[in-house]
XYZ file of N, CA and C in Angstrom:
405
model
N 82.367 75.045 106.735
C 83.833 76.269 107.124
C 84.427 76.235 105.493
N 83.998 77.719 104.505
C 84.482 78.697 104.074
C 86.036 78.950 104.117
N 87.332 78.930 103.087
C 88.332 79.828 102.302
C 88.099 81.370 103.490
N 87.617 81.772 103.380
C 87.660 83.375 103.721
C 87.696 83.109 105.334
N 86.752 82.210 106.221
C 87.059 81.907 107.812
C 88.683 81.331 107.646
N 89.002 80.845 107.410
C 89.548 80.669 108.115
C 91.962 80.407 107.685
N 91.228 81.485 106.109
C 92.238 82.200 105.249
C 93.144 82.993 106.493
N 94.563 83.429 105.828
C 95.345 84.546 107.037
C 95.193 86.000 106.184
N 94.300 86.744 106.793
C 94.734 88.190 106.073
C 96.383 89.026 105.737
N 97.340 88.959 106.383
C 98.202 89.229 106.435
C 99.120 88.377 104.693
N 98.929 89.286 103.773
C 98.851 88.803 102.997
C 100.853 90.155 102.590
N 101.627 89.177 102.904
C 103.169 89.613 102.838
C 103.437 90.109 101.111
N 103.718 90.681 100.749
C 103.500 90.919 98.855
C 105.126 90.933 98.835
N 106.094 91.076 97.744
C 107.538 91.854 97.028
C 107.700 91.841 95.923
N 108.820 91.329 95.395
C 108.553 92.635 93.965
C 110.041 90.644 93.502
N 109.832 90.960 93.093
C 110.227 89.882 92.060
C 112.477 89.908 91.963
N 112.993 91.575 92.571
C 114.358 91.853 92.501
C 114.451 91.522 94.435
N 113.564 91.912 94.612
C 114.527 90.451 96.246
C 115.112 90.037 96.259
N 115.935 89.761 97.331
C 116.940 88.879 97.572
C 116.324 87.614 97.967
N 117.210 86.501 98.208
C 116.262 85.430 99.065
C 116.532 86.127 100.332
N 117.440 86.669 100.891
C 118.187 86.901 102.303
C 116.789 88.007 102.627
N 115.782 89.087 102.061
C 115.355 90.002 101.912
C 114.133 89.242 101.904
N 113.484 88.489 101.590
C 112.302 87.878 101.552
C 112.464 86.751 102.731
N 113.305 86.378 103.016
C 113.925 85.013 104.141
C 114.110 85.792 105.463
N 113.758 87.003 105.969
C 113.773 88.147 107.431
C 112.416 89.186 107.408
N 111.885 89.216 105.871
C 110.257 89.672 106.310
C 109.304 88.593 106.132
N 109.162 87.603 105.637
C 108.932 86.770 106.403
C 108.843 86.143 107.492
N 109.444 86.048 107.992
C 110.499 85.494 109.367
C 109.952 87.164 110.135
N 109.548 88.270 109.923
C 109.483 89.153 110.984
C 108.141 89.575 111.043
N 107.269 88.594 109.303
C 105.590 88.392 109.281
C 104.969 87.170 110.474
N 106.078 86.549 110.257
C 105.882 84.915 110.822
C 104.631 84.354 110.247
N 105.473 83.749 108.491
C 104.782 83.773 107.532
C 105.234 83.100 105.949
N 105.000 81.481 106.114
C 105.800 80.637 105.424
C 105.526 80.476 103.505
N 105.249 82.351 103.234
C 104.372 81.863 102.279
C 105.302 84.101 101.464
N 105.728 84.400 100.797
C 105.764 85.669 100.794
C 104.890 85.813 99.003
N 103.675 86.961 98.795
C 103.770 86.719 96.899
C 103.851 87.061 96.254
N 104.718 86.860 95.342
C 105.878 88.218 94.024
C 104.489 88.879 93.482
N 104.745 89.725 93.655
C 104.012 90.853 92.602
C 105.281 90.831 90.986
N 105.051 90.495 89.768
C 106.078 90.627 89.015
C 105.262 91.243 87.474
N 104.235 92.243 87.008
C 103.889 92.495 85.935
C 104.645 91.964 84.462
N 106.658 91.468 84.898
C 107.051 91.766 83.620
C 106.514 89.615 83.063
N 106.435 89.085 84.824
C 106.466 87.541 84.184
C 104.575 87.400 84.628
N 104.406 87.745 84.112
C 102.873 87.292 84.077
C 101.626 87.517 85.590
N 102.806 88.715 86.571
C 101.677 88.722 87.429
C 101.700 87.446 88.671
N 101.373 87.511 89.789
C 101.249 86.950 90.443
C 101.771 85.409 91.279
N 102.782 85.590 91.879
C 103.971 84.477 91.926
C 104.353 83.867 93.314
N 104.485 82.779 93.602
C 104.115 82.650 95.270
C 106.138 81.533 94.981
N 106.210 82.537 96.298
C 108.122 82.079 96.938
C 107.163 81.845 98.307
N 108.153 80.289 98.531
C 107.242 79.459 99.898
C 109.351 79.595 100.991
N 108.807 78.994 102.307
C 110.103 78.975 102.448
C 110.953 77.899 102.181
N 109.912 77.009 101.720
C 110.771 75.624 101.209
C 111.464 76.822 99.286
N 110.775 77.017 99.280
C 112.243 77.790 98.008
C 113.273 78.473 99.098
N 112.982 79.195 99.554
C 114.336 79.612 99.848
C 115.208 77.731 100.714
N 114.683 76.948 100.992
C 115.413 76.096 101.908
C 116.323 75.588 101.183
N 115.872 75.081 99.791
C 115.475 74.260 98.281
C 117.201 74.859 97.892
N 117.071 76.449 97.570
C 117.894 76.758 96.885
C 119.006 76.892 98.291
N 118.840 77.092 99.640
C 120.521 77.127 100.066
C 120.304 76.253 99.965
N 120.223 75.132 100.123
C 120.681 73.109 99.782
C 121.179 73.439 99.271
N 120.841 74.013 97.901
C 121.917 73.872 96.314
C 123.207 74.650 96.964
N 123.103 75.965 97.780
C 124.772 76.278 98.380
C 124.524 77.518 96.873
N 124.289 78.354 97.402
C 123.164 79.151 96.099
C 123.597 80.239 97.463
N 123.610 81.672 97.510
C 124.551 82.536 98.344
C 123.086 83.097 98.092
N 122.088 83.106 99.592
C 120.495 84.148 99.300
C 121.163 85.471 99.013
N 122.274 85.782 99.403
C 122.687 87.593 99.276
C 121.850 88.387 97.350
N 122.645 87.346 96.764
C 122.606 87.783 95.122
C 121.667 86.352 94.886
N 120.690 86.319 95.073
C 119.815 85.107 94.371
C 118.376 85.868 94.707
N 117.636 86.106 93.621
C 116.034 87.034 93.355
C 115.562 86.669 93.515
N 114.315 86.160 93.861
C 113.057 86.254 94.677
C 112.588 85.233 92.849
N 112.744 85.798 92.038
C 112.476 85.840 90.244
C 112.411 84.414 90.089
N 113.891 84.550 90.274
C 114.379 83.145 89.768
C 113.892 81.453 91.422
N 113.157 82.154 91.979
C 112.757 80.621 93.040
C 111.210 80.581 92.529
N 110.597 81.790 92.269
C 108.575 82.025 91.722
C 108.246 81.033 91.667
N 107.159 80.442 91.942
C 106.192 79.687 91.237
C 105.223 80.526 90.274
N 105.502 79.961 89.942
C 104.614 81.291 88.487
C 103.292 80.412 88.366
N 102.994 78.884 87.873
C 102.275 78.885 87.717
C 101.178 78.436 88.997
N 100.608 79.673 89.485
C 100.073 79.279 90.629
C 98.546 79.028 90.532
N 98.151 77.905 91.584
C 96.717 77.487 92.253
C 96.071 78.495 93.266
N 94.317 79.508 91.729
C 94.225 79.901 93.348
C 94.444 79.616 93.326
N 92.522 79.986 94.728
C 92.117 79.717 95.778
C 90.819 81.625 96.133
N 89.336 80.828 95.737
C 88.978 81.900 96.085
C 87.921 81.644 97.575
N 87.618 83.154 97.940
C 87.472 83.170 99.210
C 85.845 81.915 99.260
N 85.539 81.999 98.974
C 84.227 81.226 98.766
C 84.913 80.076 98.659
N 85.685 79.898 98.359
C 85.773 77.948 98.877
C 85.726 77.080 99.743
N 85.317 75.798 99.863
C 85.151 75.283 101.515
C 86.341 74.872 101.585
N 86.715 74.706 102.801
C 88.101 74.256 102.939
C 88.267 72.945 102.185
N 87.498 72.006 102.345
C 87.471 71.324 101.939
C 88.216 70.196 100.101
N 87.164 71.344 100.243
C 88.053 71.935 98.307
C 89.895 72.558 99.227
N 90.075 73.057 98.849
C 91.498 73.435 99.738
C 92.336 72.803 99.843
N 91.775 72.067 100.877
C 93.151 70.806 100.886
C 92.907 69.881 99.747
N 91.194 69.668 99.924
C 91.601 68.782 98.024
C 93.237 69.512 97.087
N 92.590 70.663 97.026
C 93.748 71.033 95.614
C 95.255 71.724 96.847
N 95.543 71.513 97.463
C 96.556 71.363 98.680
C 97.081 70.069 97.972
N 96.712 68.983 98.760
C 97.296 67.287 98.900
C 97.469 67.425 96.844
N 96.372 67.666 95.566
C 96.283 67.350 93.948
C 98.151 67.806 94.492
N 98.361 68.968 94.037
C 99.696 69.852 93.561
C 100.211 70.516 95.346
N 100.535 69.129 95.516
C 101.825 68.165 96.276
C 102.280 70.214 97.445
N 101.198 71.376 97.697
C 101.270 72.172 98.387
C 101.302 72.456 99.541
N 101.713 73.226 99.484
C 100.808 73.729 101.206
C 100.307 74.929 101.167
N 100.458 75.822 100.156
C 99.823 77.474 100.793
C 99.371 77.866 99.357
N 97.935 78.136 99.587
C 97.377 78.728 99.279
C 97.120 80.304 98.685
N 97.041 81.416 97.328
C 96.922 82.357 97.631
C 95.804 82.784 97.039
N 94.859 83.223 97.899
C 93.198 83.419 98.040
C 92.996 84.869 97.208
N 92.220 85.008 96.039
C 92.267 86.050 95.329
C 90.996 86.365 95.518
N 90.389 87.363 95.745
C 88.827 88.101 95.637
C 89.600 89.843 94.392
N 88.409 89.195 93.223
C 88.366 89.900 92.426
C 89.765 90.257 92.053
N 90.898 89.510 91.789
C 91.677 89.153 90.674
C 92.870 89.522 92.008
N 93.089 90.500 92.805
C 93.492 90.741 94.135
C 93.616 89.577 95.427
N 95.644 89.512 95.594
C 95.666 88.762 96.310
C 94.810 89.248 97.624
N 93.769 88.413 98.987
C 93.401 88.900 99.398
C 93.931 87.765 101.025
N 93.808 87.152 100.189
C 94.755 86.400 101.496
C 95.727 85.074 101.841
N 96.092 84.004 102.156
C 96.534 83.058 101.707
C 95.819 82.417 102.895
N 95.743 80.988 102.239
C 95.298 79.771 102.865
C 96.433 78.731 102.886
N 96.660 77.654 104.595
C 98.253 77.203 104.777
C 97.442 75.932 105.539
N 98.163 75.184 105.139
C 98.143 73.738 105.830
C 97.275 74.090 107.227
N 98.322 74.408 107.573
C 98.277 75.216 109.244
C 97.470 75.525 109.077
N 96.288 76.711 108.730
C 94.898 76.808 108.763
C 94.684 76.307 108.942
N 94.016 75.280 108.246
C 92.598 73.685 107.602
C 92.838 73.111 109.304
N 94.482 72.208 109.281
C 94.247 71.728 110.416
C 94.160 72.205 111.657
N 93.701 74.187 111.680
C 93.299 74.812 113.033
C 92.132 74.735 112.733
N 91.493 74.668 111.682
C 90.063 74.566 111.892
C 89.616 72.888 112.077
N 89.944 72.470 111.420
C 89.277 70.761 111.810
C 89.343 69.892 113.002
N 91.271 70.496 112.986
C 91.207 70.241 115.109
C 90.441 69.662 115.908
N 90.269 69.676 117.186
C 89.896 69.793 118.283
C 90.726 71.224 118.935
N 89.713 71.680 119.338
C 90.845 72.382 119.774
C 91.166 72.246 121.790
N 91.738 73.226 121.514
C 93.517 72.956 123.045
C 92.730 72.427 124.577
N 92.393 70.895 124.895
C 92.417 72.144 125.992
C 93.809 71.442 127.037
N 93.564 71.456 128.669
C 94.741 71.415 129.298
C 95.001 70.031 128.807
N 96.319 69.930 128.793
C 97.489 68.574 128.957
C 96.144 68.086 129.740
N 96.462 66.716 130.205
C 96.193 65.351 131.480
C 97.433 65.193 131.656
N 97.381 64.956 132.970
C 98.265 63.553 133.192
C 98.487 62.485 132.774
N 99.558 61.513 132.746
C 99.055 60.582 132.485
C 98.941 59.547 133.468
N 98.151 58.600 132.221
C 97.394 57.410 133.908
C 98.163 56.867 134.543
N 98.512 56.716 135.702
C 99.457 55.562 136.180
C 98.849 54.530 137.407
N 99.980 53.480 136.080
C 99.563 51.928 136.183
C 99.875 51.256 137.392
N 99.378 50.715 138.487
C 99.807 50.264 138.921
C 100.407 48.875 139.109
């Protein structure tokens, strides 16, 4: 199975000047765990994840004054739509992260997450079965 078949094509893109509160509100509204941060002054494309927001909050930083650029990962590993799911999972495991921005012709085409990979590997959900009663 290929990344293009499992990736989310909902790509939330924010600017580097967004506050962490604004980023969190947008991520929450779109039900995504990461935002692509486009910052041409800092090298182009980065990623801000829900974990980045939590780390900042845990440090006691103010989400209304902290800007996305200060918390964005800019040393990003990108996936291609033609990668296999196994390649994407390997990159995530090796890098210790849960999201990959998928680039197609140098443009964000989607994001693949650990959740997307689990969904393709896990068996379809079936009706829950009643627990066996042992007499």
